[in-house]
PDB file of C-alpha atoms and ligand atoms in Angstrom:
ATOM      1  CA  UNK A 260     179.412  38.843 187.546  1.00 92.00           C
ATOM      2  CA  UNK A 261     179.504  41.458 185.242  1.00 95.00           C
ATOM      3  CA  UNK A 262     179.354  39.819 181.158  1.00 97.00           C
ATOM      4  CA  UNK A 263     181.275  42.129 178.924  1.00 98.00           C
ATOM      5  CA  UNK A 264     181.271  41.495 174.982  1.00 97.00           C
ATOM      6  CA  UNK A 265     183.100  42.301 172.084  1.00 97.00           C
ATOM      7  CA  UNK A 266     184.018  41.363 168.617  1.00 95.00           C
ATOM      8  CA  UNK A 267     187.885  41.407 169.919  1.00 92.00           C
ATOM      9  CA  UNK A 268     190.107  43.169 172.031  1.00 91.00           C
ATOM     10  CA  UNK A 269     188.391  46.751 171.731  1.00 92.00           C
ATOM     11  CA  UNK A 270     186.242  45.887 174.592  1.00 95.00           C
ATOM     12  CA  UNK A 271     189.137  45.250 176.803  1.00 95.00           C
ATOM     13  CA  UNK A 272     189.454  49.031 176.919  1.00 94.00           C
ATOM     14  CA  UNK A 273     185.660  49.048 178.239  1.00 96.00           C
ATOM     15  CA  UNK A 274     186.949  46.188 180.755  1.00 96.00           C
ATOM     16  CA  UNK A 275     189.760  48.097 181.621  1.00 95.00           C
ATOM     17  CA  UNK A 276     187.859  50.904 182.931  1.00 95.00           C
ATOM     18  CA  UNK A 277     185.530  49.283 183.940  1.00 95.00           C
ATOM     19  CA  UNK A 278     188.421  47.388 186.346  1.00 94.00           C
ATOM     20  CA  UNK A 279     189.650  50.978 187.649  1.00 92.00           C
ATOM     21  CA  UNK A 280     185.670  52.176 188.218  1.00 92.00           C
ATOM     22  CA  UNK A 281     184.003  49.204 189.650  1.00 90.00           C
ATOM     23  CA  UNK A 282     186.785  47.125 191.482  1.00 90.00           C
ATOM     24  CA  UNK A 283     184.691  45.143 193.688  1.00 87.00           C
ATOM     25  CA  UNK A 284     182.601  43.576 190.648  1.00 91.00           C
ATOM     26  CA  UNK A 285     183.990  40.354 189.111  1.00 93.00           C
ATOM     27  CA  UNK A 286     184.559  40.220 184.787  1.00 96.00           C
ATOM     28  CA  UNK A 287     183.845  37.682 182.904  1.00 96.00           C
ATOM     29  CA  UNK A 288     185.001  38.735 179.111  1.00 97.00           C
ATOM     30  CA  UNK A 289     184.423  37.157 175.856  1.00 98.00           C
ATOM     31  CA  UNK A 290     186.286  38.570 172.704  1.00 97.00           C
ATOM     32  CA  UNK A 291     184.769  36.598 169.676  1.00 97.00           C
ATOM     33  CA  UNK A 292     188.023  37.164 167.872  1.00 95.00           C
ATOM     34  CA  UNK A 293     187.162  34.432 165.318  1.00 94.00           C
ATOM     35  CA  UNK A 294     184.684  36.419 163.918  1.00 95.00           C
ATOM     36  CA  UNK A 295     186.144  40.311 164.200  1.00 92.00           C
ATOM     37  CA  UNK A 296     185.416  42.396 162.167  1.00 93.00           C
ATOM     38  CA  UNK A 297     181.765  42.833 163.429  1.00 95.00           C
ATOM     39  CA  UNK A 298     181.561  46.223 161.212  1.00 93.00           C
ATOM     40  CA  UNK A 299     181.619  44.882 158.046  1.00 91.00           C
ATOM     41  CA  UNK A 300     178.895  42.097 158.107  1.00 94.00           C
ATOM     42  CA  UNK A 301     175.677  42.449 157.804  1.00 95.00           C
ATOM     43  CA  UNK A 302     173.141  43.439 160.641  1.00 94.00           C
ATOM     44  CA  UNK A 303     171.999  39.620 160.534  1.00 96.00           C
ATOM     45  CA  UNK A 304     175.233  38.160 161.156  1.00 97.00           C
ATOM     46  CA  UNK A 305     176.161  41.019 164.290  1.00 96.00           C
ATOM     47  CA  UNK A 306     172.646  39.575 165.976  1.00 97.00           C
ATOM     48  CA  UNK A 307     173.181  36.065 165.205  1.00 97.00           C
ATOM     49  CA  UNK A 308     176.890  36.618 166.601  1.00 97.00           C
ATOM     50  CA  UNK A 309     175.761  39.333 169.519  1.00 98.00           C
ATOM     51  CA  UNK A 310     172.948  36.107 170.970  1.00 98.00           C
ATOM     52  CA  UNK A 311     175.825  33.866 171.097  1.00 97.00           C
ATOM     53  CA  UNK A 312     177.956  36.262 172.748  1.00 98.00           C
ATOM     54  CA  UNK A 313     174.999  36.996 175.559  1.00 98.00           C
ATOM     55  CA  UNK A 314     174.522  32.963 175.935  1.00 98.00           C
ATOM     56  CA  UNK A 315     177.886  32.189 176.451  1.00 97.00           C
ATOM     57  CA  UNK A 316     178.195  35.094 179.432  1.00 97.00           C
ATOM     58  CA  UNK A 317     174.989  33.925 180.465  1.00 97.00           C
ATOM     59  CA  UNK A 318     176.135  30.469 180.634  1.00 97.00           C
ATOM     60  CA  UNK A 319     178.996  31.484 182.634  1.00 95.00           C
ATOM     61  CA  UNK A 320     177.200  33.162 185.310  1.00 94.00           C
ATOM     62  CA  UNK A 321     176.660  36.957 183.920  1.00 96.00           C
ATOM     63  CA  UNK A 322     174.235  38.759 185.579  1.00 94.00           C
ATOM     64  CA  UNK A 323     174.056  41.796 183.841  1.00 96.00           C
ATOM     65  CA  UNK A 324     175.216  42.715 180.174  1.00 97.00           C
ATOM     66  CA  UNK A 325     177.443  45.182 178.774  1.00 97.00           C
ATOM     67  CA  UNK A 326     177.474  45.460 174.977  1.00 98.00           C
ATOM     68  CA  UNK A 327     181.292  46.502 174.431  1.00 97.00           C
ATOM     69  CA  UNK A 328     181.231  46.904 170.345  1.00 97.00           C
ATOM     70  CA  UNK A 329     179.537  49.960 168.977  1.00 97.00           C
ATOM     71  CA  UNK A 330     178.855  47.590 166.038  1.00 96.00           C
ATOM     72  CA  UNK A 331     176.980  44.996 167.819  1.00 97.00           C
ATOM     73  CA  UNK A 332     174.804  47.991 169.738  1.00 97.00           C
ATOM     74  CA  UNK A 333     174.100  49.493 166.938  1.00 96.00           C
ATOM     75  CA  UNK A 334     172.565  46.540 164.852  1.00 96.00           C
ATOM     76  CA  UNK A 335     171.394  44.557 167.835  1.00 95.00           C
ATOM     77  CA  UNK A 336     170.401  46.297 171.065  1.00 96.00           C
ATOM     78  CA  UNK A 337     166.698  46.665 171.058  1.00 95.00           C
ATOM     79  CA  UNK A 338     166.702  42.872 170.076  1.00 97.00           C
ATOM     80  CA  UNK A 339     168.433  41.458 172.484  1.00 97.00           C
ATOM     81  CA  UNK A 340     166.707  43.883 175.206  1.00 97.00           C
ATOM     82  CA  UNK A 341     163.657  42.212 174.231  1.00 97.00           C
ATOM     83  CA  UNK A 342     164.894  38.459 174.459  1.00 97.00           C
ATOM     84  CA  UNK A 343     167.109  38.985 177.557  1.00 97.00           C
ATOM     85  CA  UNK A 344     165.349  39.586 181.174  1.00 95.00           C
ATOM     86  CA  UNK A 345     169.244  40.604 182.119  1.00 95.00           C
ATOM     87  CA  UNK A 346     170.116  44.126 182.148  1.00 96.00           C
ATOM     88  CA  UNK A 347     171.998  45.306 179.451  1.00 97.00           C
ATOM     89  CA  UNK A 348     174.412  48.390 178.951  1.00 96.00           C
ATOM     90  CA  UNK A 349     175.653  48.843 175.527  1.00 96.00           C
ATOM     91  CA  UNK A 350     177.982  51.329 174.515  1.00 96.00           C
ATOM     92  CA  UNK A 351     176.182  54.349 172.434  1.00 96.00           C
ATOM     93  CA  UNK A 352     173.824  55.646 175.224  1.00 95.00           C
ATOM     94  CA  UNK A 353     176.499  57.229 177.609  1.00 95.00           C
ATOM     95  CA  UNK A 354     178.969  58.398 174.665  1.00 96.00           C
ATOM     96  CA  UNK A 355     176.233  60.415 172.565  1.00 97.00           C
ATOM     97  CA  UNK A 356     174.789  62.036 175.961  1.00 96.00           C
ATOM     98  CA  UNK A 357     178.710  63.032 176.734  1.00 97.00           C
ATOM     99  CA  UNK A 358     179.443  64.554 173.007  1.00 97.00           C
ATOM    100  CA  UNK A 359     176.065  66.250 173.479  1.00 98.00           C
ATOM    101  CA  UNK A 360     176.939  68.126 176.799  1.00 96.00           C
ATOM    102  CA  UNK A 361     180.155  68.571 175.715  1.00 97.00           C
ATOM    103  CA  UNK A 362     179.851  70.396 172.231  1.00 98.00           C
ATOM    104  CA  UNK A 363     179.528  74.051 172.181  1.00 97.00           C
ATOM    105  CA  UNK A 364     179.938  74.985 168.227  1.00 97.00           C
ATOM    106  CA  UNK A 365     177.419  71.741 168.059  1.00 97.00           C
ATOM    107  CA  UNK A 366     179.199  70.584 165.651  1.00 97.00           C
ATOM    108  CA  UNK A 367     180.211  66.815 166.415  1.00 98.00           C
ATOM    109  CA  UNK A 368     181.733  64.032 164.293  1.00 98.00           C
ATOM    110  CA  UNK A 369     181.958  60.259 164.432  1.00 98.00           C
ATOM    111  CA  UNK A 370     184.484  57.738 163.225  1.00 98.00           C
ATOM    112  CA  UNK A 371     183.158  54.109 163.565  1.00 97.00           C
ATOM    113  CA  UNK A 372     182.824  50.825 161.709  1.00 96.00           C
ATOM    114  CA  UNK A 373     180.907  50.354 158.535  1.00 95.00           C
ATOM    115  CA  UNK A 374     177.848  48.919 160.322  1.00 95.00           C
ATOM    116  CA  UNK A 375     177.810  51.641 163.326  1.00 96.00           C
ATOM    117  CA  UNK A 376     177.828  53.808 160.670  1.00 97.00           C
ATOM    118  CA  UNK A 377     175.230  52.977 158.222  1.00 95.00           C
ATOM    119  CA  UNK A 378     172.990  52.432 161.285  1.00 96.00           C
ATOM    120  CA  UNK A 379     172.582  55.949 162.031  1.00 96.00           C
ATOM    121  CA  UNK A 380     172.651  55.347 165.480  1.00 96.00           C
ATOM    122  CA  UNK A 381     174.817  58.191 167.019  1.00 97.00           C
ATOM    123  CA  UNK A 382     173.012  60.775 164.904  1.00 97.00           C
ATOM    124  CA  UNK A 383     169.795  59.676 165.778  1.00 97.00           C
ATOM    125  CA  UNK A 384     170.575  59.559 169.545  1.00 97.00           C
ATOM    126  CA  UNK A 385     172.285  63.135 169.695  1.00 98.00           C
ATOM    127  CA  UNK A 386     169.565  64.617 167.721  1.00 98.00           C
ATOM    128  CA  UNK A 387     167.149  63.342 170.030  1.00 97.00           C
ATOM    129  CA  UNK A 388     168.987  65.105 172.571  1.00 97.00           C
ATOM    130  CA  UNK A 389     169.995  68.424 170.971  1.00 97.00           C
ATOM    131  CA  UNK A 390     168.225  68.557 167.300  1.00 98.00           C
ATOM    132  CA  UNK A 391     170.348  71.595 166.315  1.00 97.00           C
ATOM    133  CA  UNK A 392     173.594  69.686 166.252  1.00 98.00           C
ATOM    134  CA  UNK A 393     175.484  68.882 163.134  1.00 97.00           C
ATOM    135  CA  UNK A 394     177.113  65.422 163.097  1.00 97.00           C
ATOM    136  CA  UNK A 395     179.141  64.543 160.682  1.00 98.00           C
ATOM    137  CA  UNK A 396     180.279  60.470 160.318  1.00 97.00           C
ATOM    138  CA  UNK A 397     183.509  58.513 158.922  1.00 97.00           C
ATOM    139  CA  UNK A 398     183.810  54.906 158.244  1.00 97.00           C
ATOM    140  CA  UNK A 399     186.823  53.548 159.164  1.00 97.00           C
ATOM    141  CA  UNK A 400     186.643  49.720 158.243  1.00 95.00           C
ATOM    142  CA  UNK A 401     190.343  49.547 158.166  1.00 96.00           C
ATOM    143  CA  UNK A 402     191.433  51.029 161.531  1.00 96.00           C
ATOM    144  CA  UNK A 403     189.653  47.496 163.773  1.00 94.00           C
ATOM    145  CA  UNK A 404     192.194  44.896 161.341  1.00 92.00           C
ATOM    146  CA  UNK A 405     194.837  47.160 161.905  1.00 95.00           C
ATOM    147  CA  UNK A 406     194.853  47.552 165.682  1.00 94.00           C
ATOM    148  CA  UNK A 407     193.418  43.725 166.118  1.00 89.00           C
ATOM    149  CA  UNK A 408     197.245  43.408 164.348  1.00 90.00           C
ATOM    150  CA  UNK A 409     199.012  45.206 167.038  1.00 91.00           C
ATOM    151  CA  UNK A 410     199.954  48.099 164.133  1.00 94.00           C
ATOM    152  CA  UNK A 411     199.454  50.941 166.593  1.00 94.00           C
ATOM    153  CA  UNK A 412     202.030  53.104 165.647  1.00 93.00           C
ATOM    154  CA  UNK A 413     203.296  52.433 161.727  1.00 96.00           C
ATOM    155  CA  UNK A 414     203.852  54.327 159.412  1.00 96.00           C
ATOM    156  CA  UNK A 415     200.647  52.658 157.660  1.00 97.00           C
ATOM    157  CA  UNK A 416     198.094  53.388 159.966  1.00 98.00           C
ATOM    158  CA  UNK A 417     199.141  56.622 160.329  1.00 97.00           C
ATOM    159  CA  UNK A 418     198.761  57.460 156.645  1.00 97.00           C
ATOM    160  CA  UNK A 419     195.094  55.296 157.072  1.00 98.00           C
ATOM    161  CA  UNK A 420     193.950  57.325 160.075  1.00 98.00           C
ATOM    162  CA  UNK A 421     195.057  60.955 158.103  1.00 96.00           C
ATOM    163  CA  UNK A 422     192.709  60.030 155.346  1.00 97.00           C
ATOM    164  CA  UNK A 423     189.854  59.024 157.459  1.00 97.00           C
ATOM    165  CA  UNK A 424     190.411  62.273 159.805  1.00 97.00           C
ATOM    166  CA  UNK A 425     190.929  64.709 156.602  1.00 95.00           C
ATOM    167  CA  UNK A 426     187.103  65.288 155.832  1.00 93.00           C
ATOM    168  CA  UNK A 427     186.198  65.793 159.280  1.00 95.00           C
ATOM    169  CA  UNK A 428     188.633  68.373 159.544  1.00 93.00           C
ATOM    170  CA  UNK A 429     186.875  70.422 157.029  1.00 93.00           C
ATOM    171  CA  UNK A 430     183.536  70.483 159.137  1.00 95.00           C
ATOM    172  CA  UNK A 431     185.426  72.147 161.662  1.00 93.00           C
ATOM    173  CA  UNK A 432     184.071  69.893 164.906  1.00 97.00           C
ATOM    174  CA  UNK A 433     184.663  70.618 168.230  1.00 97.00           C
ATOM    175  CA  UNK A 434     184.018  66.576 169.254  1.00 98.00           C
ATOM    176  CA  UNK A 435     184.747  63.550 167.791  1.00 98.00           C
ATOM    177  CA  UNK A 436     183.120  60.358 168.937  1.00 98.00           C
ATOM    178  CA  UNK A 437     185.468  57.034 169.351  1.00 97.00           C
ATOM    179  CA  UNK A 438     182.148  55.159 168.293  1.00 96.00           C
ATOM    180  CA  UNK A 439     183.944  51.798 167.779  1.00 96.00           C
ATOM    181  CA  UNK A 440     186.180  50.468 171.237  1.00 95.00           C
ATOM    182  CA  UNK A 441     189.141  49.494 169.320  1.00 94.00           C
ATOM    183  CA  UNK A 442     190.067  53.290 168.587  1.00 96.00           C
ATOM    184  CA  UNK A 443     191.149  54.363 172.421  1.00 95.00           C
ATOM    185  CA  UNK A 444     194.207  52.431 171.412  1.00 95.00           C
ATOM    186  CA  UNK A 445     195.065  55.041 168.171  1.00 97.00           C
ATOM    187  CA  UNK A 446     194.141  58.265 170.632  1.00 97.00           C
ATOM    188  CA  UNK A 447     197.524  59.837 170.106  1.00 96.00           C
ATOM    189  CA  UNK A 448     197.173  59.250 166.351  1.00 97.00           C
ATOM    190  CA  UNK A 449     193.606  60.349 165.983  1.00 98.00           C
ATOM    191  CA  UNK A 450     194.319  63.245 168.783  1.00 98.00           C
ATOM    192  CA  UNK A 451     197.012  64.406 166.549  1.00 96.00           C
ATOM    193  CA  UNK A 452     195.544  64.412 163.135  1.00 96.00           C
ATOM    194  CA  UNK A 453     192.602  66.359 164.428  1.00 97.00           C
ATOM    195  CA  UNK A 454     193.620  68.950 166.458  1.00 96.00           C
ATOM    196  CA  UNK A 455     194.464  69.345 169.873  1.00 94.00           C
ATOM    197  CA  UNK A 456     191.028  71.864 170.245  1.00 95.00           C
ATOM    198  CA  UNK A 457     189.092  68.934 169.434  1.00 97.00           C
ATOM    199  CA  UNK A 458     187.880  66.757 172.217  1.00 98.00           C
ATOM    200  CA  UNK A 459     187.750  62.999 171.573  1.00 98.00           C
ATOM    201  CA  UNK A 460     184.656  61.234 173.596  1.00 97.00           C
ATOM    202  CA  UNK A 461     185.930  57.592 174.609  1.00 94.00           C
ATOM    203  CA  UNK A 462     183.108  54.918 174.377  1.00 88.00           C
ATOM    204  CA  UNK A 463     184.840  52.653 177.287  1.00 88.00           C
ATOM    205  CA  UNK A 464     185.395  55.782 179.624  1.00 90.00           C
ATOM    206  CA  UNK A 465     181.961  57.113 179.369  1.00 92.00           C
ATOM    207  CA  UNK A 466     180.480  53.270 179.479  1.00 94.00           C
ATOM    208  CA  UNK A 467     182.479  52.579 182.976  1.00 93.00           C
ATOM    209  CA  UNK A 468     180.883  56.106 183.876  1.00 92.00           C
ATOM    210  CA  UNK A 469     177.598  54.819 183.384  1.00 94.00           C
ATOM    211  CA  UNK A 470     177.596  51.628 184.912  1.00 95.00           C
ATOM    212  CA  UNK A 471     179.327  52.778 187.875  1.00 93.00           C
ATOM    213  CA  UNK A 472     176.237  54.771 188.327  1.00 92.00           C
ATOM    214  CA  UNK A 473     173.625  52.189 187.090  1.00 93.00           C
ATOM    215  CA  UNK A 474     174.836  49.775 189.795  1.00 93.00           C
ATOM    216  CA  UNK A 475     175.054  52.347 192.677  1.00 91.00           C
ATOM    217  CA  UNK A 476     171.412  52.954 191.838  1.00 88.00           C
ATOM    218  CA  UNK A 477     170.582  48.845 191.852  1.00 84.00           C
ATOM    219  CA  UNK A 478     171.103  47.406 195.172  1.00 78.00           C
ATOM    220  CA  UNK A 479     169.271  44.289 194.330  1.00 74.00           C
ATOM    221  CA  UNK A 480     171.944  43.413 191.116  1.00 76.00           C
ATOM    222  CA  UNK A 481     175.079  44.438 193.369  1.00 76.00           C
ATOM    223  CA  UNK A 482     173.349  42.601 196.438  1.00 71.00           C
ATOM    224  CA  UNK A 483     173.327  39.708 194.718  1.00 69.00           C
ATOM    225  CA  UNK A 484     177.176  39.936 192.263  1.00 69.00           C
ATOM    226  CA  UNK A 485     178.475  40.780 196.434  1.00 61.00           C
ATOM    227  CA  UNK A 486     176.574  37.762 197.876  1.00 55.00           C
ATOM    228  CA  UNK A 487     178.368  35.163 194.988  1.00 61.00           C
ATOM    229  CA  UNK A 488     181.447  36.781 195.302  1.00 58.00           C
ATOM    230  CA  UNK A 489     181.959  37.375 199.223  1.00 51.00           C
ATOM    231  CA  UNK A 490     186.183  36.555 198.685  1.00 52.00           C
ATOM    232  CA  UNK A 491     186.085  38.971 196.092  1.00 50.00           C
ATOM    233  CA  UNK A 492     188.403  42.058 197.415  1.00 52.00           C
ATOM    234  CA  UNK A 493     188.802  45.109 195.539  1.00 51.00           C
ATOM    235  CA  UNK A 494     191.811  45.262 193.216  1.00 49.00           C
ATOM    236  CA  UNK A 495     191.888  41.443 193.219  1.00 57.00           C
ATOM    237  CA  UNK A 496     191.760  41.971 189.491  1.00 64.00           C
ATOM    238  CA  UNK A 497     193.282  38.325 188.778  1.00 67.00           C
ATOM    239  CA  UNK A 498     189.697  36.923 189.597  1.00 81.00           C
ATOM    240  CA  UNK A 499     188.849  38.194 186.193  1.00 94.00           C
ATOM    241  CA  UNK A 500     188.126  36.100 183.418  1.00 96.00           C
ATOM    242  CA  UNK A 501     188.529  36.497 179.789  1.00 97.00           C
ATOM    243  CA  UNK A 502     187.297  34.291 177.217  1.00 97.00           C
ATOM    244  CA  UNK A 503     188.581  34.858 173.290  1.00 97.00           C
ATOM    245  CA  UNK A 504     186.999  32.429 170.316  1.00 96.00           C
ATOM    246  CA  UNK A 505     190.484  32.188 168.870  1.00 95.00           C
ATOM    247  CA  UNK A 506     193.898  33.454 170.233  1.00 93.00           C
ATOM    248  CA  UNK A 507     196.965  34.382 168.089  1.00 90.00           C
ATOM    249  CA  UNK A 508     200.394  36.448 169.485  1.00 91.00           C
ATOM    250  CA  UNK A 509     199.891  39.615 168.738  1.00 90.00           C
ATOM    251  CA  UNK A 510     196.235  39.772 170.012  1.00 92.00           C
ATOM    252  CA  UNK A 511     198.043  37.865 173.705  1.00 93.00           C
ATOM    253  CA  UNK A 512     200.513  40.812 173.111  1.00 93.00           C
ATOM    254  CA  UNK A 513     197.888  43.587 172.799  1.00 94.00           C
ATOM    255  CA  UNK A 514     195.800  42.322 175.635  1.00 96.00           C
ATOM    256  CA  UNK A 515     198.630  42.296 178.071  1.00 96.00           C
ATOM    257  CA  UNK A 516     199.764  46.160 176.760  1.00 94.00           C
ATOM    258  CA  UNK A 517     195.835  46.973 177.504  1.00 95.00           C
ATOM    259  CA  UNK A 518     195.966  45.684 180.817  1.00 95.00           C
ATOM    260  CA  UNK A 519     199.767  46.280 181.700  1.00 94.00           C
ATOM    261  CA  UNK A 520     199.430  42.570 182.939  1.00 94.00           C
ATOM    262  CA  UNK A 521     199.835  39.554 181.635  1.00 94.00           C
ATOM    263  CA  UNK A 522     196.185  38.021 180.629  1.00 95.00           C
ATOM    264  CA  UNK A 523     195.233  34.632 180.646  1.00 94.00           C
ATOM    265  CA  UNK A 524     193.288  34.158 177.440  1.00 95.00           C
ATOM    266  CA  UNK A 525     191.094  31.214 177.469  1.00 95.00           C
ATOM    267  CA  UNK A 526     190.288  30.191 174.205  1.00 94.00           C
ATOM    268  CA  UNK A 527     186.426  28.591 174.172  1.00 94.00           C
ATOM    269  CA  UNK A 528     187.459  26.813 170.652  1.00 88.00           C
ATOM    270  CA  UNK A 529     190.894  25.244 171.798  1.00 78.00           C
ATOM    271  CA  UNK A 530     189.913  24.309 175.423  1.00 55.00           C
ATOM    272  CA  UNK A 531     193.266  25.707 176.355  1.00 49.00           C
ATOM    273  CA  UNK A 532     194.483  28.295 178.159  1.00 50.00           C
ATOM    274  CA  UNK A 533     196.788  30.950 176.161  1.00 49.00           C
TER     275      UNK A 533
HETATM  276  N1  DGL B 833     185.002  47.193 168.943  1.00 96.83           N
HETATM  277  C1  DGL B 833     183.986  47.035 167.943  1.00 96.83           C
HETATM  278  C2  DGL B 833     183.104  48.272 167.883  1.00 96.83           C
HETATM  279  O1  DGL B 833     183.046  48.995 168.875  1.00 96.83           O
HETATM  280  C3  DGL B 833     184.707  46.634 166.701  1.00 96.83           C
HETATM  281  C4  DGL B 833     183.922  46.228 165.614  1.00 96.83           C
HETATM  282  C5  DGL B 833     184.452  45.291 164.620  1.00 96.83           C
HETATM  283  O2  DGL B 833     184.768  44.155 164.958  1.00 96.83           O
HETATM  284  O3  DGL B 833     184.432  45.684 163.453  1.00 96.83           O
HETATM  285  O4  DGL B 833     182.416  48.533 166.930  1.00 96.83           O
END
């Protein structure tokens, strides 16, 4: 089965695509929604939190990772690379080759959490690639609270996401990185305030991308996911699992709007079913 991790419901977008990519490979999901936001603790805490996360899909029968928080990737990937025989995808790799290819003025900005932020990760990664690109990065420590909410569209986080987006404007960018997996659900308010010219690079799209390709080039991990899994059909999406560490309405609202089905949240703390 393929683990997927997040501090919330951002990763769901990564699941998501992952759903429409992959088809034929089983999700297991854990949102540790007890302890979102990720992006404004410190690097300590995202580890501690990231192990548990990787035990827990472990536990479950994961048999490969994929790291669906920019936060958690940022502060904790080459750790738990090292303590983990399992592959594992996190979310930074694919997106800053992507913004790389894709930016001709090589100008590129970023809009993340606190801690993807301050870890420098996205710069470092696209200057490895391309050293003559400019990057220019945002915090946005209120946008995760706000979506985790279900406030996609008030009048509030509209007025939150202008004053984020305003600086960036300035720097005149021709691609702006969605380096956090909660903010494919605010594209139509981030495409807006920036500009139409400006192309937004999705973490979970480019992610899917990835793995889709990873796998076709690992016959002995598919071999094995097909061989556990011989009822599993394509589109037979309902085999799915997802796992949250706390479950209240309007995050059982936002994951059904993600999926445009109703989710079964199982909530690891309750021991019920939500
Ligand atoms: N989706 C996580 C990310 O990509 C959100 C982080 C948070 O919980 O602050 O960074």
């Amino acid at each position: 089965m393929i683990g997927i991790f997040d501090s919330g419901v951002g990763g769901m977008t990564v699941a998501k695509t992952i759903e429409q990519v992959c088809p034929q490979y089983p999700l297991l999901y854990f949102g540790d929604v007890a302890h979102t936001p990720y992006g404004s603790k410190s690097p300590e805490t995202i580890i501690n939190y990231s192990r548990r996360n990787v035990d827990f899909l472990l536990r479950q029968g994961a048999e490969i990772i994929i790291v669906a928080c920019n936060s958690a990737a940022a502060t904790s990937i080459n750790k738990l690379r090292t303590e983990y025989s399992v592959p594992i995808i996190d979310v930074v790799t694919a997106t800053a080759s992507k913004a790389t290819e894709n930016t001709t003025n090589k100008r590129i900005g970023i809009i993340g959490t606190r801690a993807t932020v301050q870890s420098d990760i996205y710069t470092q990664q696209i200057k490895q690639r391309n050293p003559a690109c400019q990057i220019y990065s945002q915090a946005c420590p209120l946008l995760v609270p706000l979506i985790e909410e279900g406030w996609l569209n008030k009048r509030e986080t509209k007025m939150i996401v202008r004053r984020y987006l305003t600086p960036l404007r300035r720097h005149q960018i021709d691609t702006l990185i969605l380096g956090c997996t909660h903010y494919p659900l605010l594209t139509p308010l981030i495409q807006k305030r920036i500009g139409k010219k400006v192309r937004l690079i999705d973490s979970s799209i480019e992610t899917a991308r990835y793995l889709q390709s990873f796998l076709d080039n690992s016959p002995e991990i598919t071999s094995n996911i097909r061989k556990k899994n011989t009822n599993q059909q394509p589109h037979h999406f309902e085999k799915n699992l997802f796992f949250v560490s706390d479950s209240t309405p309007p995050l059982r609202k936002l994951a059904n709007g993600i999926f445009g089905r109703k989710i079964n949240l199982i909530n690891t703390n309750a021991n019920t079913n939500t």
